[in-house]
Coordinates of C-alpha atoms in Angstrom, one line a residue:
X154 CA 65.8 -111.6 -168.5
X155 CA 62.2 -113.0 -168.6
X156 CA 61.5 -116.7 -168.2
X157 CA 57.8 -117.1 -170.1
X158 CA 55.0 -115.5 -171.6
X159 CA 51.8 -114.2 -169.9
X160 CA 49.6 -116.4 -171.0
X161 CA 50.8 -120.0 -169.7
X162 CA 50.9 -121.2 -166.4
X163 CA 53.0 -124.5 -167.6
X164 CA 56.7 -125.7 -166.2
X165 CA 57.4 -125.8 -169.8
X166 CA 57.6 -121.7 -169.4
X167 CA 60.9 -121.9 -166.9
X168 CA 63.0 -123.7 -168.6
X169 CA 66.4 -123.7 -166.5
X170 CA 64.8 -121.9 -163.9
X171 CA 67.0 -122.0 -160.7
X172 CA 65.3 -123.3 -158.1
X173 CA 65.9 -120.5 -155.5
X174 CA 63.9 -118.2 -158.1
X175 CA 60.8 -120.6 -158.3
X176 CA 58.4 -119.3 -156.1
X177 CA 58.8 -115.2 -157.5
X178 CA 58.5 -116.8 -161.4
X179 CA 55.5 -118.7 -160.6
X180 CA 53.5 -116.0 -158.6
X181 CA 55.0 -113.2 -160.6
X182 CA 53.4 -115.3 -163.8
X183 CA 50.5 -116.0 -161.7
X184 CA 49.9 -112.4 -160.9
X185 CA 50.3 -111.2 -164.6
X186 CA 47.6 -113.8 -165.6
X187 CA 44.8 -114.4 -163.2
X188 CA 46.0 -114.3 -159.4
X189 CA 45.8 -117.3 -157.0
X190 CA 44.4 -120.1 -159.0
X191 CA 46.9 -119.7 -161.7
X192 CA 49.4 -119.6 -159.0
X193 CA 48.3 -122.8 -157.6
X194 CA 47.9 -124.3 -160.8
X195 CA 50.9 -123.8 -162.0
X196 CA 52.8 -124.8 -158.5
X197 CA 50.9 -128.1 -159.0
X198 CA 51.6 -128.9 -162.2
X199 CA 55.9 -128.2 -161.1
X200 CA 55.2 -130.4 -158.2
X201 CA 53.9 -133.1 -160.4
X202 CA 56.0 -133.0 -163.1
X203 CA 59.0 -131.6 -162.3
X204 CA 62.3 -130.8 -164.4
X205 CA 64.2 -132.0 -161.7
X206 CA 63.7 -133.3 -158.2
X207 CA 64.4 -130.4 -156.4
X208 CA 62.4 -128.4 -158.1
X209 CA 59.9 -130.6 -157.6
X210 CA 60.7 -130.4 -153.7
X211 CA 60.5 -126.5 -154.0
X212 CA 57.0 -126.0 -156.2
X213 CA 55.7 -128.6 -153.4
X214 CA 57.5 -126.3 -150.8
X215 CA 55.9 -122.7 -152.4
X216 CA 52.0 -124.8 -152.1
X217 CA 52.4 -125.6 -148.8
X218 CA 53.0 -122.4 -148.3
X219 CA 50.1 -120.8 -150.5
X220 CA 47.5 -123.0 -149.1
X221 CA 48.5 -122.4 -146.0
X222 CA 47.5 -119.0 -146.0
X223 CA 43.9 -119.8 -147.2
X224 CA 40.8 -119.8 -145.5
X225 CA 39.4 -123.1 -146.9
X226 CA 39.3 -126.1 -144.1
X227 CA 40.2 -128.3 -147.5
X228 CA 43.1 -125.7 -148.5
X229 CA 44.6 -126.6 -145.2
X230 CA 44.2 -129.9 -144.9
X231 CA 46.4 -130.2 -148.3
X232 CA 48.8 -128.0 -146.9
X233 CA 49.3 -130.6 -144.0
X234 CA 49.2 -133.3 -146.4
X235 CA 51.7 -131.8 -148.7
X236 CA 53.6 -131.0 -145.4
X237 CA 53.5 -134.7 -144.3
X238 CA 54.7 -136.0 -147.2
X239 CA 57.8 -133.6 -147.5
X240 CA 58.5 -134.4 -144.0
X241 CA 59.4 -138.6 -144.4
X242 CA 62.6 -139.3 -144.5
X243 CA 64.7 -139.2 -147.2
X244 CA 62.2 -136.7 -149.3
X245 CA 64.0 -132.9 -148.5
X246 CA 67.2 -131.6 -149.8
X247 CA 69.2 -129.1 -148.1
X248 CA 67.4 -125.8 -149.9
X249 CA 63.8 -126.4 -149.9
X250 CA 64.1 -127.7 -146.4
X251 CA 65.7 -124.4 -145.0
X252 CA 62.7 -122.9 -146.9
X253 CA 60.2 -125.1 -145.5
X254 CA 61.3 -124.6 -141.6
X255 CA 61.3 -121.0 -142.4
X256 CA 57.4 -121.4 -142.9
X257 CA 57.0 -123.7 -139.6
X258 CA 58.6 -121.1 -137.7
X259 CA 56.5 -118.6 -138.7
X260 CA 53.9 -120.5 -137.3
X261 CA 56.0 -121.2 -134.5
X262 CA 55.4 -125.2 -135.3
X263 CA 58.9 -125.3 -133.6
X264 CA 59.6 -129.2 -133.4
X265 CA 58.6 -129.1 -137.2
X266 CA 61.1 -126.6 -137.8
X267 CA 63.7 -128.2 -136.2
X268 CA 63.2 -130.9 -138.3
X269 CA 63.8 -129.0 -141.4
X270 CA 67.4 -126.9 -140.0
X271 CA 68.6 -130.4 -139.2
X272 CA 68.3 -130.9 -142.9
X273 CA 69.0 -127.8 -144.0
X274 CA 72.5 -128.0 -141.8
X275 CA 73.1 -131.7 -142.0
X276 CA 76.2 -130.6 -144.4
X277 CA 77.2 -128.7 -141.8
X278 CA 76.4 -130.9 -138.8
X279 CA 78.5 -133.9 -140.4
X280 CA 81.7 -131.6 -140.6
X281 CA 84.1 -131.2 -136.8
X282 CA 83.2 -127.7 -135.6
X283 CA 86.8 -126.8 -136.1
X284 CA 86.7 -127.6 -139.7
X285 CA 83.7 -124.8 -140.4
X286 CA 86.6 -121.9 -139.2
X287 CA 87.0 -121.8 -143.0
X288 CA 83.4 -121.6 -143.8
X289 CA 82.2 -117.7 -145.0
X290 CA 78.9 -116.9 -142.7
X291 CA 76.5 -117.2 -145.2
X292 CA 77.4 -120.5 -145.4
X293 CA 76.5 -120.8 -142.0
X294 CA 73.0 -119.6 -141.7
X295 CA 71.2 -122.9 -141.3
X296 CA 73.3 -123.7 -138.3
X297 CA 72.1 -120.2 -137.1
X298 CA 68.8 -121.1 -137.7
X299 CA 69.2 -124.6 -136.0
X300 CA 70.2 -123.0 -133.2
X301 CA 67.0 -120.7 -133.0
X302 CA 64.8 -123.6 -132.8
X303 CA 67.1 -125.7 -130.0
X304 CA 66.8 -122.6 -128.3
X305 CA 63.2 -122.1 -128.4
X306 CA 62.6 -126.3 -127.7
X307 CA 64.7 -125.5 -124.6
X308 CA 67.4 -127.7 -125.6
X309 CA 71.3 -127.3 -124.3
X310 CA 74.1 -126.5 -126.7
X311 CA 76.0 -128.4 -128.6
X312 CA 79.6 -127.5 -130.0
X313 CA 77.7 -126.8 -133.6
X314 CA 75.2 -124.1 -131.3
X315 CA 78.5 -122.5 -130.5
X316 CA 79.4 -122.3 -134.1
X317 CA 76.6 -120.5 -134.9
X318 CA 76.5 -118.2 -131.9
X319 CA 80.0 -117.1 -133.0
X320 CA 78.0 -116.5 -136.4
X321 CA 75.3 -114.5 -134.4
X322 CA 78.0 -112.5 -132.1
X323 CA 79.8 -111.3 -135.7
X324 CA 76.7 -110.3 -137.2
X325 CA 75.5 -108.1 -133.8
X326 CA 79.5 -106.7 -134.0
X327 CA 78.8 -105.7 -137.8
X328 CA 75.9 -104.2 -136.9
X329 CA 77.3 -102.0 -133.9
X330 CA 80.6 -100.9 -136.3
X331 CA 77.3 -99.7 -139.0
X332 CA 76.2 -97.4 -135.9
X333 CA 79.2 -96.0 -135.2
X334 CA 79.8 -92.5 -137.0
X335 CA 82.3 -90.2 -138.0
X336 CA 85.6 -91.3 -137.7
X337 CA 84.5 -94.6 -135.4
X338 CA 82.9 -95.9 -138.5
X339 CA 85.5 -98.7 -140.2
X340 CA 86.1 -97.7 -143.9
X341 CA 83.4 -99.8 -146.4
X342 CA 85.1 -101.9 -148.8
X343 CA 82.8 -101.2 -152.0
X344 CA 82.7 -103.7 -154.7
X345 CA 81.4 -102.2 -158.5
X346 CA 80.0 -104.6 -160.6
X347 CA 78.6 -103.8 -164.1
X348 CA 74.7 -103.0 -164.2
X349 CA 72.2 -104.8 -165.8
X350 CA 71.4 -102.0 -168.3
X351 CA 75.4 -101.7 -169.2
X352 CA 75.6 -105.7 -169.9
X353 CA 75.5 -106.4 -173.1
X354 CA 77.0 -102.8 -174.2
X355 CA 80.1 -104.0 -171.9
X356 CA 80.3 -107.2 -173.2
X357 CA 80.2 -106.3 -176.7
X358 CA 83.0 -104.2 -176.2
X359 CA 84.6 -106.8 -174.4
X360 CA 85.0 -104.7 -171.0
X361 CA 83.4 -108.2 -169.6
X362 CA 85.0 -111.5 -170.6
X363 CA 85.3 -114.9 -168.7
X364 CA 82.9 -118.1 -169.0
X365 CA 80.4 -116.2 -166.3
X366 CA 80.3 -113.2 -168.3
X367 CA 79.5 -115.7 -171.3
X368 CA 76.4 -117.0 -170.1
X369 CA 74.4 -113.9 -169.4
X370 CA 74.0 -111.1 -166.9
X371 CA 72.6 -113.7 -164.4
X372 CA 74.9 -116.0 -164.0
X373 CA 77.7 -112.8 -164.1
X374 CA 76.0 -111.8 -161.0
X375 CA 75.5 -114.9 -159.0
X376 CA 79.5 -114.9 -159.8
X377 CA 80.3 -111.6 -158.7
X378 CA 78.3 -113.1 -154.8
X379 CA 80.1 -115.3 -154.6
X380 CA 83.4 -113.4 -155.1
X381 CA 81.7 -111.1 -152.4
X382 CA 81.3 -113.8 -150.3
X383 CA 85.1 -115.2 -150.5
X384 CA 86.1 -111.3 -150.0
X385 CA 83.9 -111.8 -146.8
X386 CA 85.4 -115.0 -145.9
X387 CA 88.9 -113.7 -145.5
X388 CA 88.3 -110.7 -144.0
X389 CA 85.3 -111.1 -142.4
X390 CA 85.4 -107.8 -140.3
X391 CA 85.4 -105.4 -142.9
X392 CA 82.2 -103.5 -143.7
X393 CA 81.1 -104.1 -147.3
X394 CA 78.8 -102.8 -149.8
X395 CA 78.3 -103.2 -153.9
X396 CA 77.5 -100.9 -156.0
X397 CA 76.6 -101.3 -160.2
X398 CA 78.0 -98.7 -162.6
X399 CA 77.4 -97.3 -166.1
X400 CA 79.3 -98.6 -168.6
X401 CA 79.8 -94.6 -170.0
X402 CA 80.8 -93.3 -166.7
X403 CA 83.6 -96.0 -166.4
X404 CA 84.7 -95.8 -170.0
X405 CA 85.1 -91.9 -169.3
X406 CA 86.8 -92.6 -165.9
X407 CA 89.1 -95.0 -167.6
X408 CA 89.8 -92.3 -170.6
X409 CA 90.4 -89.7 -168.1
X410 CA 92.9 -91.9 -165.8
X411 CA 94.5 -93.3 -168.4
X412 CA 93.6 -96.9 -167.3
X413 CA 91.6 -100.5 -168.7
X414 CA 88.3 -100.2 -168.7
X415 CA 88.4 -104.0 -168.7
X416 CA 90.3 -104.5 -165.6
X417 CA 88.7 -104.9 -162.5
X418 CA 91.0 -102.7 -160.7
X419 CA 89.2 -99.4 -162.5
X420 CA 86.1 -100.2 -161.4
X421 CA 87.4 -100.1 -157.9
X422 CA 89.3 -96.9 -158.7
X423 CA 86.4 -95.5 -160.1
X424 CA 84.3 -96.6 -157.1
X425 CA 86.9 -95.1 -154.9
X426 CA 87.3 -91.6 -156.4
X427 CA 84.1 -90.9 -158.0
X428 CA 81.6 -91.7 -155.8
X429 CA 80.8 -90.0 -152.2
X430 CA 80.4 -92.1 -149.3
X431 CA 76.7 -91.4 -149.4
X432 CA 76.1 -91.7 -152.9
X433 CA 72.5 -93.5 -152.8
X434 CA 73.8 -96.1 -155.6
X435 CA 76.0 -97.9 -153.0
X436 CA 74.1 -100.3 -150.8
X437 CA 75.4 -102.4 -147.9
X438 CA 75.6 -106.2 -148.7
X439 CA 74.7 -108.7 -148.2
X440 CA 71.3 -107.6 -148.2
X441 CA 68.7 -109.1 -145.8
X442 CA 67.1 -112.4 -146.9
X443 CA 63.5 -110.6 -147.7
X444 CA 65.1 -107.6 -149.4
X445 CA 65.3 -107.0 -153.0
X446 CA 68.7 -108.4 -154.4
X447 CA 71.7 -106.2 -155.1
X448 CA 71.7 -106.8 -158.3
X449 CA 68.6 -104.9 -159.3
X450 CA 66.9 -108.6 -160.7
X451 CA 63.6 -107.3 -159.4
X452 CA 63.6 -110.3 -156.8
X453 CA 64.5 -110.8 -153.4
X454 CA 67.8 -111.4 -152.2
X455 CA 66.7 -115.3 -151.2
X456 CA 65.6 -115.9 -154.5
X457 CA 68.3 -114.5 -156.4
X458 CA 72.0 -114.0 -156.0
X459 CA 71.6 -115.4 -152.0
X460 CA 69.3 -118.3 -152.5
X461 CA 71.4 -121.7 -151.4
X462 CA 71.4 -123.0 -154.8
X463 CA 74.4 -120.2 -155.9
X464 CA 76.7 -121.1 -152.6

């Protein structure tokens, strides 16, 4: 599950790093081997050699960022610089630019920000607004944040506004059903999806199987979102959490039941009957964007299984 060694602050220590994960490898390396400098060092050296583009486009994103929050007048001015050069056209793809307006909002640089949604959404903005009916609303977030920053410049709405207000209006619905109790509260579909610690035990034993399954527990997970996220699409409504079992407490519930361990429909049994509604091992998804990922990868939910570069 670990991309490098302690000791190096080189791009030749992430090899096939997703880009959404960048930013917690490099300061996660950074921290284990020196703090800031190594971070920047190593952000630098991404941004001018880069594997690909786009990671190139997020290291330089991640510096902006870092030198931002220093207190040196010569940190800052790089920052800009950096910023400037990101900025000309032609220079952002859609992911490090949602990332990048993110950071201008923060500072409430909201013409800046703008700038960087229009990118971020320009997918979205090319498409009729009747065409993104079909689209799940995770898909939708940089329209959502477009809007934001229309809103803020005082602009009026335009017919992809009102697509992502209908996004905003479903969020604040889901969030009033998760208030309601007792019988009020919808029923939670829960979705149980092997653990991390269980992986290779269940694919030995071939309870996993499949091409995601194949290549490793990470890209099994990024595959089990986006399943989440086409459950979500259909019924969009429905309350949802996740929830990742033991590969011994499923073998035994299978045993018991007389069922597959292999089949997806015993983990959902399993989920169903085993498990109270408040068992602490069931949490709501999706997660928010700053919170650690469902899938117990140690990073946050951005960065992981939700970061634009799994949708």
């Amino acid at each position: 599950m670990t991309d490098h060694g302690p000791d190096t602050a080189s791009t030749d220590a992430f090899p096939g790093t997703d880009p959404g994960d960048l930013d917690e490898l490099l300061r996660g390396a950074a921290s284990r081997a020196g703090g800031g400098e190594r971070t920047r060092r190593a952000l630098e050296d991404m941004r001018e050699d880069p594997p690909t583009p786009l990671e190139g486009q997020y290291a330089s994103v991640e510096l902006v960022k870092l030198l931002g929050e220093s207190r040196d007048e010569g940190d800052a001015a790089e920052a800009e610089r950096i910023a400037a050069e990101l900025l000309r056209p032609g220079r952002l793809d859609e992911g490090p630019a949602q990332l990048l307006g993110e950071h201008f909002q923060a500072l409430e640089r909201w013409d800046e920000a703008l700038h960087c949604y229009n990118i971020a959404a320009r997918r979205l903005v090319a498409a009729p607004p009747a065409e993104l009916a079909e689209e799940e609303d995770l898909a939708l977030a940089p329209l959502v944040s477009r809007l934001l920053a229309r809103m803020r410049l005082g602009m009026a709405h335009d017919e992809h506004d009102e697509v992502a207000l209908g996004v905003a209006r479903r969020q604040v619905e889901a969030l009033a059903d998760l208030s309601r109790t007792g019988q009020d509260r919808p029923e939670t579909d829960v979705a149980a999806f092997c653990s991390r610690e269980s992986f290779e035990g269940a694919r030995a034993g071939g309870v996993l199987s499949g091409g995601a399954a194949e290549e490793g527990a990470d890209a099994y997970c990024r595959a089990a979102e986006r399943a989440l996220r086409e459950r979500a699409r259909l019924n969009p409504r429905a309350s949802r959490a996740v929830v990742l079992y033991d590969l011994d407490e499923v073998t035994a519930f299978a045993e018991r039941s007389g069922l597959d361990p292999a089949d997806e429909a015993t983990t959902t049994a399993w989920a169903r009957r085993e498990l109270a509604p408040d068992d602490p091992r069931i949490r709501a998804w999706p997660p928010a964007r700053n919170e650690a990922c469902w899938c117990a990868s140690g990073r946050k939910y951005k960065k992981c299984c939700g970061s634009p570069a799994n949708r």
